[in-house]
Short mmCIF file of C-alpha atoms in Angstrom, two decimals:
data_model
loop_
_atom_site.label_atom_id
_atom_site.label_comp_id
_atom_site.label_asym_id
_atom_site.label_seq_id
_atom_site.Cartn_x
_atom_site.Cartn_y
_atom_site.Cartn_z
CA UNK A 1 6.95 11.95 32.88
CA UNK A 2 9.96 9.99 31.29
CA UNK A 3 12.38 12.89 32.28
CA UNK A 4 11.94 11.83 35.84
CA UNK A 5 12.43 7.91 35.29
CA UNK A 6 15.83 6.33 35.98
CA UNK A 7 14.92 3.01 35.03
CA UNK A 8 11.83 0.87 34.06
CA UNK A 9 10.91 -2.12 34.81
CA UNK A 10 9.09 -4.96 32.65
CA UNK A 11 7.06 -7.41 34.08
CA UNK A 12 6.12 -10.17 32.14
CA UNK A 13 7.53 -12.20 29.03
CA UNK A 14 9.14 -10.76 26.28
CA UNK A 15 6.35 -9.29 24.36
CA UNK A 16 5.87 -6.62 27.45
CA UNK A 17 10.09 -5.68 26.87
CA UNK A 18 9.23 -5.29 23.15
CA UNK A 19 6.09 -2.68 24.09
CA UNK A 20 8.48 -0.90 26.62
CA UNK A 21 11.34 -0.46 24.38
CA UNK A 22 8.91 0.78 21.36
CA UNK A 23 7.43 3.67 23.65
CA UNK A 24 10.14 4.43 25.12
CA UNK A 25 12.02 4.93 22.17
CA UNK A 26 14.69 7.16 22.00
CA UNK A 27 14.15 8.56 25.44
CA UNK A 28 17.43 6.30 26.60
CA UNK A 29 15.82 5.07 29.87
CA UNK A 30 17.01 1.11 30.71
CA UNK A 31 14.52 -1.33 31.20
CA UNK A 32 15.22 -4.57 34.00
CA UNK A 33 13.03 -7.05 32.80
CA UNK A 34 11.45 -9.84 34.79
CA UNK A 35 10.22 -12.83 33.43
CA UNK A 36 6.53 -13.98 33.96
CA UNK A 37 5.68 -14.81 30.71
CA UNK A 38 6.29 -17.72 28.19
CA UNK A 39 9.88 -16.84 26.80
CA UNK A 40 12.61 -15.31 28.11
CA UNK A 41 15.17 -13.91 26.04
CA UNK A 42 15.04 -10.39 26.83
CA UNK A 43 13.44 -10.64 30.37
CA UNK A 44 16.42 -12.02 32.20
CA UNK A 45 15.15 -12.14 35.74
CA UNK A 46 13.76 -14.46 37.52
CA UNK A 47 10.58 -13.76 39.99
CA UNK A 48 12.38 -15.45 43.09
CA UNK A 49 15.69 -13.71 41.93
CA UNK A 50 13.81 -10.28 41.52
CA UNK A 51 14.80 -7.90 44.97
CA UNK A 52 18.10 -9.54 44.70
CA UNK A 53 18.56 -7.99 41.60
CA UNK A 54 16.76 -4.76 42.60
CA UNK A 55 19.39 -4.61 45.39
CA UNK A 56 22.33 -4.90 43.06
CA UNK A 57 20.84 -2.01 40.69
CA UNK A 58 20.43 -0.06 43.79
CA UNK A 59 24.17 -0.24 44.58
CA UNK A 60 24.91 0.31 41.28
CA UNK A 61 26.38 -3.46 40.79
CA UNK A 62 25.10 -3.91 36.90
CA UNK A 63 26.15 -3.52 33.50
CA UNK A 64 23.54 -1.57 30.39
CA UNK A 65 23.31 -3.25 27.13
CA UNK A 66 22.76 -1.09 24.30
CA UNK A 67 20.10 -2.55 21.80
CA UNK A 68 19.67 -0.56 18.54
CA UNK A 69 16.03 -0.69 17.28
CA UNK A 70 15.21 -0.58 13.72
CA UNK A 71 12.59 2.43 11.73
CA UNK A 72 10.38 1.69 8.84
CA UNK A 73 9.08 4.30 6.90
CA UNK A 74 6.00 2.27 5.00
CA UNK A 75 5.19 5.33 1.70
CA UNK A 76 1.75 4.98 0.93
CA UNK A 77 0.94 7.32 -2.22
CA UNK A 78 1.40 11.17 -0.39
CA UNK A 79 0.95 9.61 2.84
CA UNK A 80 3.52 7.97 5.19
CA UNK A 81 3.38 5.83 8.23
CA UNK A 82 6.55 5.11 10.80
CA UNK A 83 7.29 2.22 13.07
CA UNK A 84 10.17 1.16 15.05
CA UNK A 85 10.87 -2.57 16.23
CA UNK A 86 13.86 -4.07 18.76
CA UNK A 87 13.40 -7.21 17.08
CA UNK A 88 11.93 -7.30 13.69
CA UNK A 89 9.50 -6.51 11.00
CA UNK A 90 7.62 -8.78 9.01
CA UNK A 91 6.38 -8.82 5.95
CA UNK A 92 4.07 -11.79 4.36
CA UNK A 93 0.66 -12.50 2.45
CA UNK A 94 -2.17 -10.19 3.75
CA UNK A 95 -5.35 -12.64 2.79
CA UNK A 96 -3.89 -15.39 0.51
CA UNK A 97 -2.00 -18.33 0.58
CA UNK A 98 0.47 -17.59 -2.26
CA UNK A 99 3.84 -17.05 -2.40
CA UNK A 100 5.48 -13.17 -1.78
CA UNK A 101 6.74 -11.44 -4.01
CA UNK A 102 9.42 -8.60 -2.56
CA UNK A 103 11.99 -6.81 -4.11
CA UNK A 104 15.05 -5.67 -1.64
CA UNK A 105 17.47 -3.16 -2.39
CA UNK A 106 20.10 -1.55 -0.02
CA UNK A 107 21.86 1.73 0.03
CA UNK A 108 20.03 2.06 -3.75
CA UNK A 109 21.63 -1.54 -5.02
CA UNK A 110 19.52 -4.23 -5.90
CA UNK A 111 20.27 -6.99 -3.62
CA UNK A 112 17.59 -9.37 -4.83
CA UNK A 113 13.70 -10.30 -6.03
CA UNK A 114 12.16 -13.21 -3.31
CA UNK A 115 9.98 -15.40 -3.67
CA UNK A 116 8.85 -16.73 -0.46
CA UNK A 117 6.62 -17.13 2.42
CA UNK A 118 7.22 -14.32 3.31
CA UNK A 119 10.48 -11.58 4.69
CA UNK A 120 11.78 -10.70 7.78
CA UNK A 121 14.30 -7.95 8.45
CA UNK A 122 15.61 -7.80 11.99
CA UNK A 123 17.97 -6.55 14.80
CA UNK A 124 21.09 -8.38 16.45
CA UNK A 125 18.19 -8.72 19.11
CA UNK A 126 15.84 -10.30 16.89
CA UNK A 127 18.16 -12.69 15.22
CA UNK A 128 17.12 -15.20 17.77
CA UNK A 129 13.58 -14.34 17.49
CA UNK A 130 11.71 -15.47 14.10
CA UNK A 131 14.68 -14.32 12.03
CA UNK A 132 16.12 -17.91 13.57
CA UNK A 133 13.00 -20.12 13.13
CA UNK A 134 13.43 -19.36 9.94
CA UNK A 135 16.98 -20.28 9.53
CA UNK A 136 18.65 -16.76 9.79
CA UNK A 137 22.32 -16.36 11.76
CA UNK A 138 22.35 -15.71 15.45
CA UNK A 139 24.53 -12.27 15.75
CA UNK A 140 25.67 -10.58 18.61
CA UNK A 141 24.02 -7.23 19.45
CA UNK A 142 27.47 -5.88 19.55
CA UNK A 143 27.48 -6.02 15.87
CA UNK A 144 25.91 -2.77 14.26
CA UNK A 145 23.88 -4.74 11.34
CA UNK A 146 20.39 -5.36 10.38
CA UNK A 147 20.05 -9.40 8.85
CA UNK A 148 17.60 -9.74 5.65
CA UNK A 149 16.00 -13.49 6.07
CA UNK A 150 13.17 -14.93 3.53
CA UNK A 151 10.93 -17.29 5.17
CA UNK A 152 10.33 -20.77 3.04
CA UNK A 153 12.17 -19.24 0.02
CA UNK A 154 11.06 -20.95 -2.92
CA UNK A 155 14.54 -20.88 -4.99
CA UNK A 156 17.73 -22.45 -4.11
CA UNK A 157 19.85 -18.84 -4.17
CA UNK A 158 18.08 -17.31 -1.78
CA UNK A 159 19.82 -17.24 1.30
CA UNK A 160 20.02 -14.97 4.64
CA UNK A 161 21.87 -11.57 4.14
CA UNK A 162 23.09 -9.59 7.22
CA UNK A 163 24.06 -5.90 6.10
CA UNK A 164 25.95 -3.21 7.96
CA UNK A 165 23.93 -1.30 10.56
CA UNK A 166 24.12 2.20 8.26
CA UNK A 167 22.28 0.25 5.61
CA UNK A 168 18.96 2.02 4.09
CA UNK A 169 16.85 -1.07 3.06
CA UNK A 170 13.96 -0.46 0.34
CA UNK A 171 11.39 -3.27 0.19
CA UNK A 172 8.88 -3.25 -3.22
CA UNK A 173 6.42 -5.63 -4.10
CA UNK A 174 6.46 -5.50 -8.09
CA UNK A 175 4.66 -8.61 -9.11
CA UNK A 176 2.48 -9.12 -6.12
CA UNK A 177 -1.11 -9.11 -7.06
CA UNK A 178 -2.67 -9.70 -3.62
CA UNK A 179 -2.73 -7.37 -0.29
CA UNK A 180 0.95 -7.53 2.20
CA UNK A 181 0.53 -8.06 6.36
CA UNK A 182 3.41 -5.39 7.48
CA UNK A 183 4.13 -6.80 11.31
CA UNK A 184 6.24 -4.82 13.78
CA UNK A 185 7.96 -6.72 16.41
CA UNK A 186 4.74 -9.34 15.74
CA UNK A 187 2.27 -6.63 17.98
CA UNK A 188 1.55 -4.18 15.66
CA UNK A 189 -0.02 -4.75 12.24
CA UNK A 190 -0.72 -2.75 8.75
CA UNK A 191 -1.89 -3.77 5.56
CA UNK A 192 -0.15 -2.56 2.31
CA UNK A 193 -0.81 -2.47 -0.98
CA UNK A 194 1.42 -4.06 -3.88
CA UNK A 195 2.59 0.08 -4.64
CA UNK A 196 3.71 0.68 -0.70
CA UNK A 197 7.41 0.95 -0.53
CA UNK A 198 9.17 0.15 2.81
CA UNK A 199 11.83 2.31 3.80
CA UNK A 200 13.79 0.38 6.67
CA UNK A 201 16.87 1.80 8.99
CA UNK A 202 18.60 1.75 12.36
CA UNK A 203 16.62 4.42 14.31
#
């Protein structure tokens, strides 16, 4: 029963934080994490530094960060699907090697066609996830924005975008002949067809 949780912990790497924050949701419970796993970003403690730290939450000695998560809406014919992510969503070739072909529009302005690997639209959070492997800016999760990044954009224009945090982002894929791999926080997966749209906001 989440009503009678007052916090949660998360052992493991940061792929266990990113499971924990998705079902949890919007039920506003924090989460301590403790690394185990590979990375570390998220899961700030340290095994050996873990009942120290459980000490200091017991006396109340710790500060919450708030980390927004992000909602896609993915509008399949009558039909439509929802996901939420703390660090990104993903969107590349389902079965082929070819370039992607996305269409992005924000707040109903067309912001840009890409040509690239693939897209990535992420959190503050995730800006140091894949958002930065593939050359997006670091921002600070204070900052209420969601960050736009292609991944191996094949034109010289197409650069990083970071957008305010109210922003409703529509991603099309006119022009794409082959199937899309949809990715949520890179743990969940969907394929979509070239006629899915992808409605994306701050949930």
């Amino acid at each position: 029963d989440f009503n009678q949780v007052d916090f949660m912990l998360a052992l493991g790497g940061d792929g266990t934080f990113l499971s924990l924050a998705r079902i949890i949701e919007d039920k506003n419970i924090p989460i301590l994490g403790v690394h185990l796993g590979d990375l570390g970003f998220l899961a700030k403690v340290t095994l050996k530094d873990l009942f120290h730290r459980l000490d200091q939450v017991i006396v109340g000695d710790y500060l919450i960060e708030d980390r927004a998560l992000i909602k896609a809406k993915i509008i399949k014919g009558n039909k439509s699907i929802e996901h939420v992510s703390l660090n990104d969503f993903v969107f590349a070739n389902g079965e082929s090697f070819r370039m992607l072909n996305t269409s992005v529009n924000v707040d109903g302005h067309f912001v840009g066609h890409y040509k690239a690997d693939g897209l990535i639209i992420s959190t503050p959070t995730g800006s140091t996830a894949y958002s930065l492997s593939a050359g997006g800016p670091i921002v600070t999760p204070k900052v209420d924005s969601i960050i736009i990044t292609p991944t191996s954009a094949h034109t010289l224009t197409s650069r990083p975008l970071v957008v305010p945090g109210s922003s409703k982002i529509t991603v099309s894929f006119a022009g794409q002949a082959d199937s899309i791999r949809f990715v949520a926080d890179g743990q969940v997966h969907e394929i979509l067809n070239p006629n899915t749209n992808v409605e994306i906001v701050k949930s």
